[in-house]
mmCIF file of C-alpha atoms in Angstrom:
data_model
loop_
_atom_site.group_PDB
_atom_site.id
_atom_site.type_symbol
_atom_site.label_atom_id
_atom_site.label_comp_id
_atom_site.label_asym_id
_atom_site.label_seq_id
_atom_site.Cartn_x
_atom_site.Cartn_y
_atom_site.Cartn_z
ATOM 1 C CA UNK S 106 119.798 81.797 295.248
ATOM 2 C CA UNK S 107 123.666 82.075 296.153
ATOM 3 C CA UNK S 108 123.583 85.424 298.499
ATOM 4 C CA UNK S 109 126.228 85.928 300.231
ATOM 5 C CA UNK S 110 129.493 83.092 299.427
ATOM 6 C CA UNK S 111 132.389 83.008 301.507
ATOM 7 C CA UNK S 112 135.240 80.559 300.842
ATOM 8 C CA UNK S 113 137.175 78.648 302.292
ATOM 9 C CA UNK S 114 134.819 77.136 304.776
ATOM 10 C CA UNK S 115 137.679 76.066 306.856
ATOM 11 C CA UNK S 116 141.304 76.511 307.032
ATOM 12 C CA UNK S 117 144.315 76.012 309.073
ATOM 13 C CA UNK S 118 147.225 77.839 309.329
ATOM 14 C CA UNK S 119 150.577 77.964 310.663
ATOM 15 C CA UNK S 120 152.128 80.609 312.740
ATOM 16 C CA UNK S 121 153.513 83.205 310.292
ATOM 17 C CA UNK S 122 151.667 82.388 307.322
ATOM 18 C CA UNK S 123 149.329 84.269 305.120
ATOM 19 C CA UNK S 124 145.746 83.478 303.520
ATOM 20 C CA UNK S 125 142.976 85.430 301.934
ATOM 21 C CA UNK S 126 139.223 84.829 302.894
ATOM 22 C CA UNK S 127 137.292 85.449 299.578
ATOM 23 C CA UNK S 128 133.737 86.910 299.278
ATOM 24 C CA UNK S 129 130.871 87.558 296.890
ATOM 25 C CA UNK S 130 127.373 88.472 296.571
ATOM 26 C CA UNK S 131 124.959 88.410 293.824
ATOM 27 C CA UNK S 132 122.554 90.760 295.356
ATOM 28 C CA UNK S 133 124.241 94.167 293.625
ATOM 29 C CA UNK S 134 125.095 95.603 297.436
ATOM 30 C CA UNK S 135 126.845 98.627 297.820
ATOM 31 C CA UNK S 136 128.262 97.768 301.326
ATOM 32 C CA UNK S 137 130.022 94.667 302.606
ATOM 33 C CA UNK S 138 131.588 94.075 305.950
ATOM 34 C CA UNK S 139 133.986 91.308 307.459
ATOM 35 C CA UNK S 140 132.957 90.326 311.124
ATOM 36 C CA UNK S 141 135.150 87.862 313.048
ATOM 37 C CA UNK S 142 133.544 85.509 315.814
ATOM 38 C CA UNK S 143 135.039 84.634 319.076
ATOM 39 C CA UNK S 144 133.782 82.485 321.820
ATOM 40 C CA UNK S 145 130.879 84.530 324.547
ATOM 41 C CA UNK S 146 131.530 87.457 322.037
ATOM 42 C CA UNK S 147 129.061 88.611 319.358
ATOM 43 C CA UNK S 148 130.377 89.467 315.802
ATOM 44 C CA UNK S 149 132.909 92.504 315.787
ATOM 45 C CA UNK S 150 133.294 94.368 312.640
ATOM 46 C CA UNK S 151 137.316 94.083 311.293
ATOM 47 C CA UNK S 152 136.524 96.006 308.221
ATOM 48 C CA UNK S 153 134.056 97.572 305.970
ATOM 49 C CA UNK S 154 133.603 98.878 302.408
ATOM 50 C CA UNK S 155 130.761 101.451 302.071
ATOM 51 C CA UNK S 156 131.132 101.164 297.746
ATOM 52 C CA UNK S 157 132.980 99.473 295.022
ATOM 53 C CA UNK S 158 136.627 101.068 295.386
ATOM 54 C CA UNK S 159 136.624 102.226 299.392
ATOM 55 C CA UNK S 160 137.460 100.660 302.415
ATOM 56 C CA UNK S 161 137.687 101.649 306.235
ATOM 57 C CA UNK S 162 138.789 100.093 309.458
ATOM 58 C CA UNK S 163 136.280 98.351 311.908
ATOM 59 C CA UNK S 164 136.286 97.613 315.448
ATOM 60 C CA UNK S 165 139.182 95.214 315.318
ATOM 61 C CA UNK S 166 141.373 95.609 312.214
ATOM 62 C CA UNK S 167 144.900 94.810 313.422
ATOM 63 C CA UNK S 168 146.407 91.977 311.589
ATOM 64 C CA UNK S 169 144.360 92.091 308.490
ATOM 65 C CA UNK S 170 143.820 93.695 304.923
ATOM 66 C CA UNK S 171 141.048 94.013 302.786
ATOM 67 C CA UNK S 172 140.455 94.842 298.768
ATOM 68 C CA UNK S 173 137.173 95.405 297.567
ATOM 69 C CA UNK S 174 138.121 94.235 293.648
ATOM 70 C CA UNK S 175 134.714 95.165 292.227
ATOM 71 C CA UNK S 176 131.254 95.198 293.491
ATOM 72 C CA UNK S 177 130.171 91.922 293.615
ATOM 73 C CA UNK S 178 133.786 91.259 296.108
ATOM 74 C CA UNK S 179 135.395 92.136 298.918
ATOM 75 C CA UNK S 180 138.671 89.862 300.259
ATOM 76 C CA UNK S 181 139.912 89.690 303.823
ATOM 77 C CA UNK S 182 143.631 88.863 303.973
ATOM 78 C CA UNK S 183 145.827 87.757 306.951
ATOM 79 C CA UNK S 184 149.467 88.625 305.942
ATOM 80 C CA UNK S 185 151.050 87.100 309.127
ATOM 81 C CA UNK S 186 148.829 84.467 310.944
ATOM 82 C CA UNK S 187 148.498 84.709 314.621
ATOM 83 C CA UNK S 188 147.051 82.326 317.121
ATOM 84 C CA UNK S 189 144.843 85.252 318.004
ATOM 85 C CA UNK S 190 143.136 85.382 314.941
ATOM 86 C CA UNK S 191 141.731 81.852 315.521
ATOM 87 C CA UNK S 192 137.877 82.927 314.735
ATOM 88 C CA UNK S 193 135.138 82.100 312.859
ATOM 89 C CA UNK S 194 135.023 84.826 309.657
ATOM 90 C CA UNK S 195 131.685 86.449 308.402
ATOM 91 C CA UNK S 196 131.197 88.341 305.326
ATOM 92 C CA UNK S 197 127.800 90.189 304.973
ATOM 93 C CA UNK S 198 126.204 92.630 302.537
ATOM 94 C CA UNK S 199 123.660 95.051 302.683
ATOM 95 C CA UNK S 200 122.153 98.093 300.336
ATOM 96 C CA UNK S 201 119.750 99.798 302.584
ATOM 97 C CA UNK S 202 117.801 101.561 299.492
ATOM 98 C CA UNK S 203 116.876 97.910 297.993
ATOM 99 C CA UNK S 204 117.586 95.222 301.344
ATOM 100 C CA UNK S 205 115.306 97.073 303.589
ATOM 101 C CA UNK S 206 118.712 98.087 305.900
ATOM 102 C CA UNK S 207 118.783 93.831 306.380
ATOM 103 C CA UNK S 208 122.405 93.335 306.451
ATOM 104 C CA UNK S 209 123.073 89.230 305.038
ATOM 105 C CA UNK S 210 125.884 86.911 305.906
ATOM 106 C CA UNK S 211 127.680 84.292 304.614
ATOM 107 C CA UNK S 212 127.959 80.730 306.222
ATOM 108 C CA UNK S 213 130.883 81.768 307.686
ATOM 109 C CA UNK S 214 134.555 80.725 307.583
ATOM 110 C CA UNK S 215 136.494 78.349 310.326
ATOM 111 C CA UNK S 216 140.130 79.852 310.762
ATOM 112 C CA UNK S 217 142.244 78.103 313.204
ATOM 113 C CA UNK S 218 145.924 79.394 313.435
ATOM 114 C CA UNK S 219 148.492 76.984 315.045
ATOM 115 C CA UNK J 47 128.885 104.873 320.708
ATOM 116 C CA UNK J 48 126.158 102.937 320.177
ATOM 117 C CA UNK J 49 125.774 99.655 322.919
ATOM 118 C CA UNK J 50 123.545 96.537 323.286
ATOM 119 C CA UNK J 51 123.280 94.203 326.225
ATOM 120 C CA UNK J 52 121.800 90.705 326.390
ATOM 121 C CA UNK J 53 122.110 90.254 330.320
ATOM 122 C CA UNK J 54 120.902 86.669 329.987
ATOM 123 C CA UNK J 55 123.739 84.381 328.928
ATOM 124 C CA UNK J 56 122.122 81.446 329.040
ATOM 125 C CA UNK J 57 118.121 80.325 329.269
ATOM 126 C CA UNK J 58 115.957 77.089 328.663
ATOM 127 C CA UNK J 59 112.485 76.509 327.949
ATOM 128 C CA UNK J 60 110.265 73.366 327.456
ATOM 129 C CA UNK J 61 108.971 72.269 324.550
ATOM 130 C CA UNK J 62 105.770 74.217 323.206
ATOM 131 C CA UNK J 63 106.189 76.955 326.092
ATOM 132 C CA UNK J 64 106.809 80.649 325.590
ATOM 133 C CA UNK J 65 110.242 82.403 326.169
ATOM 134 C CA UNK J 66 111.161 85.930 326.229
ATOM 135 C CA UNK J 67 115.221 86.976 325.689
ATOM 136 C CA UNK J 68 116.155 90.227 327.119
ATOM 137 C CA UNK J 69 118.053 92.800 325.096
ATOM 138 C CA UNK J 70 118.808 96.761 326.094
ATOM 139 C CA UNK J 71 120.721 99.233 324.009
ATOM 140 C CA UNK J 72 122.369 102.696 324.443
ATOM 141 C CA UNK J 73 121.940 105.778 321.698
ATOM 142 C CA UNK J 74 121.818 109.359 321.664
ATOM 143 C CA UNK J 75 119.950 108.692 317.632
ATOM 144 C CA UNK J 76 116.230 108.806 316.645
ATOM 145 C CA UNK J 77 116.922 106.902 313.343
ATOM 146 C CA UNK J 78 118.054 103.475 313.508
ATOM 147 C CA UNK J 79 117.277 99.651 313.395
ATOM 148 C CA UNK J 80 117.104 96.787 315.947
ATOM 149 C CA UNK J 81 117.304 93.086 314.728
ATOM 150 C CA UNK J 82 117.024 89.635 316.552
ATOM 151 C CA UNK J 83 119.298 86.683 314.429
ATOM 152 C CA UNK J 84 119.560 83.072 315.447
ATOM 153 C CA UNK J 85 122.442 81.123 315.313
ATOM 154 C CA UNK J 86 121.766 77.336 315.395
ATOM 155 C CA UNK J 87 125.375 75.447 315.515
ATOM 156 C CA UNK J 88 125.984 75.581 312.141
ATOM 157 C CA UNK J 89 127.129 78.764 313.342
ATOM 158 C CA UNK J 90 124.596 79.761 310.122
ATOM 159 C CA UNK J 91 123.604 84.046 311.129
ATOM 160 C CA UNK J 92 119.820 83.868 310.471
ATOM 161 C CA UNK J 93 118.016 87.066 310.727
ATOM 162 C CA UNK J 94 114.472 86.642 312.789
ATOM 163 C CA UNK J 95 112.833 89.650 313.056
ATOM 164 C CA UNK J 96 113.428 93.260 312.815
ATOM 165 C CA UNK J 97 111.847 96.217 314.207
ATOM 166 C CA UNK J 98 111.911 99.647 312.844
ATOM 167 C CA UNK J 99 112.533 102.719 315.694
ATOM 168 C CA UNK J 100 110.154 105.068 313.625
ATOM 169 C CA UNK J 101 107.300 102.566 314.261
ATOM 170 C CA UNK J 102 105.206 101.928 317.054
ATOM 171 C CA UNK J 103 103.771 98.667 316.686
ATOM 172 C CA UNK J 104 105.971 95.798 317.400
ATOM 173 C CA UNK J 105 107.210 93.629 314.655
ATOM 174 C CA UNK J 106 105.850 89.794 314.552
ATOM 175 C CA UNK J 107 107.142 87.303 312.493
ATOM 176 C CA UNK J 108 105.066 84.136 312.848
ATOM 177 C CA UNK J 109 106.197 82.910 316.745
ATOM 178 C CA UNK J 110 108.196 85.301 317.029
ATOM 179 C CA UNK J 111 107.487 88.871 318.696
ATOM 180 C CA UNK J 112 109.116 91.840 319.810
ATOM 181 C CA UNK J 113 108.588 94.271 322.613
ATOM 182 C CA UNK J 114 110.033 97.942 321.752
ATOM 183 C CA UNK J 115 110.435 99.855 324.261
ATOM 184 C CA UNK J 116 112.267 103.185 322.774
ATOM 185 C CA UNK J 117 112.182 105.701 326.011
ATOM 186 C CA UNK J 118 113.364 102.288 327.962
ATOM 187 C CA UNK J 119 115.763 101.343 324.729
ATOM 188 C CA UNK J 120 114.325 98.369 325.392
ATOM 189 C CA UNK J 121 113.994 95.300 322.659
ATOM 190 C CA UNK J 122 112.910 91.756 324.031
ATOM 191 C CA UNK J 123 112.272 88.887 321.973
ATOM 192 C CA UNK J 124 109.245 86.485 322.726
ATOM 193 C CA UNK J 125 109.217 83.069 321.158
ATOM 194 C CA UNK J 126 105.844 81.400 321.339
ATOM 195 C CA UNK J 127 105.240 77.403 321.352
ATOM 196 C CA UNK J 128 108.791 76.208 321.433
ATOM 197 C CA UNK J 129 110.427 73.940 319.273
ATOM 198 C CA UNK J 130 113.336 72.173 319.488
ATOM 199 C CA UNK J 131 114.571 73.863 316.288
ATOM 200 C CA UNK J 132 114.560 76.968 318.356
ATOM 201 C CA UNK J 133 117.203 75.560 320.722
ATOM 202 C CA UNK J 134 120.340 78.285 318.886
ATOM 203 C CA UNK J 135 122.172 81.599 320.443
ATOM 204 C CA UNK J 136 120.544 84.826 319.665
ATOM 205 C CA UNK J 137 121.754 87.922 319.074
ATOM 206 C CA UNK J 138 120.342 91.547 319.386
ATOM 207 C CA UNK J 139 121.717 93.840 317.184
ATOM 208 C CA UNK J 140 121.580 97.701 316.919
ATOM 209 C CA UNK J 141 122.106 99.474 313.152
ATOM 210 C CA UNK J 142 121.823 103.144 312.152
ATOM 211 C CA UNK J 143 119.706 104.245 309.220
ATOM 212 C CA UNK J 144 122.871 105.049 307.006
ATOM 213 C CA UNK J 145 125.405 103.216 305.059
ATOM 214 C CA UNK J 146 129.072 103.242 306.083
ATOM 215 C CA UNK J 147 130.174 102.244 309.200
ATOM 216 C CA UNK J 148 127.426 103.768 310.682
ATOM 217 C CA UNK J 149 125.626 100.954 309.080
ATOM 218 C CA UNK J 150 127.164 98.442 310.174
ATOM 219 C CA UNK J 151 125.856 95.759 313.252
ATOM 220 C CA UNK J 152 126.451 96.197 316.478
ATOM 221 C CA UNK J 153 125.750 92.464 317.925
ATOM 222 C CA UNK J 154 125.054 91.692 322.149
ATOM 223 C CA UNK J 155 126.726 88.931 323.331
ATOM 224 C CA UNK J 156 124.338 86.427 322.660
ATOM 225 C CA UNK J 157 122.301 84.186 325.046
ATOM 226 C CA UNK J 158 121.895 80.473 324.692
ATOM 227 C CA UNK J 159 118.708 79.266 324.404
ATOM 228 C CA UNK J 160 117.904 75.327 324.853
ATOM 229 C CA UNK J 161 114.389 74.039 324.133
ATOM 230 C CA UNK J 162 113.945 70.775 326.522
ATOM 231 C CA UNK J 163 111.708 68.021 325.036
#
């Protein structure tokens, strides 16, 4: 009864450096999303993949890159860390033909860049 | 572009009393999706109810209500006998009926609920 697994569950990082946020799901979505988290601020979308092999920019997608390696996963990476990217990370995952359009998230992912 | 505002950042509520959290959205579509989820400090996103905009009758989910209002784009969230496991931020979220970004959330700000004992 996995769903939706995002690791790590919480990193730090220095200025400059780079990480990837990995995600999977075992519920055969089509669509995943990465959402970031900041403080009085609901969950804005960074990026999205709509199917296995595409992806598309979000609200906020400065700063990061995504690959969507097969169905079941969908990677956020941070190639130059920012303090401004200190967030809390969602993935989610959704197939509206089989979900019922309920879009699921992961437990989320602590980032703190110093 | 789609909108939703929770104009209540904060609210508390005694123990076993009702609360209702407050939640208006902006759309030119017919077709889409409204969700309430709960986020307790594990920072867990839990979805709580859902309501779909083709449907008339408000969703329930146990305590938890809705109140659709569609010509007001209206969506308020009634929680019934209060518990302290209630006491979480809540967030109102708008989704189109189609895949892509178009699918994807579009979250309120959240407001605070506390549940006194």
């Amino acid at each position: 009864n996995a769903g939706v697994t995002q690791t790590p569950k919480f990193q730090v990082l220095k200025t400059g450096q780079s990480m990837t946020l990995q995600c999977a799901q075992d519920m055969n979505h089509n669509s995943m999303y990465w959402y970031r988290q900041d403080p009085g601020m609901g969950l804005r979308l960074i990026y999205y993949s709509a199917s296995e092999g595409t992806t598309d920019k979000g609200e906020v997608p400065n700063g990061y890159n995504v690959s969507r390696l097969n169905k079941r996963e969908f990677s956020l990476r941070l190639e130059s860390a920012a303090p401004s990217q200190t967030s809390v990370y969602f993935c989610a995952s959704t197939d509206l033909g089989l979900s019922g359009n309920t879009i699921y998230f992961g437990e989320g992912s602590w980032l703190t860049v110093v | 572009a789609q909108t939703v505002t929770q104009s209540q950042p904060e609210m508390s509520v005694q123990e076993a009393e009702t609360v209702t959290l407050s939640c208006t959205y902006d759309t030119s579509e017919n077709n889409y999706y409204l969700f309430w989820y709960k986020q307790p400090p594990s920072r867990q996103m839990i979805l709580v109810i859902r309501q779909e905009a083709y449907k008339q009758q408000n969703a329930t989910e146990n305590r938890f209500s809705v109140n659709f209002q569609k010509a007001a784009k209206s969506f308020s969230l009634k929680i019934s006998d209060s518990q302290l496991g209630d006491t979480a931020m809540y967030f109102c979220a708008f989704r189109m009926n189609y895949g892509g970004s178009q699918g994807n959330l579009i979250f309120g700000k959240g407001t605070k609920l506390s549940v006194k004992p």
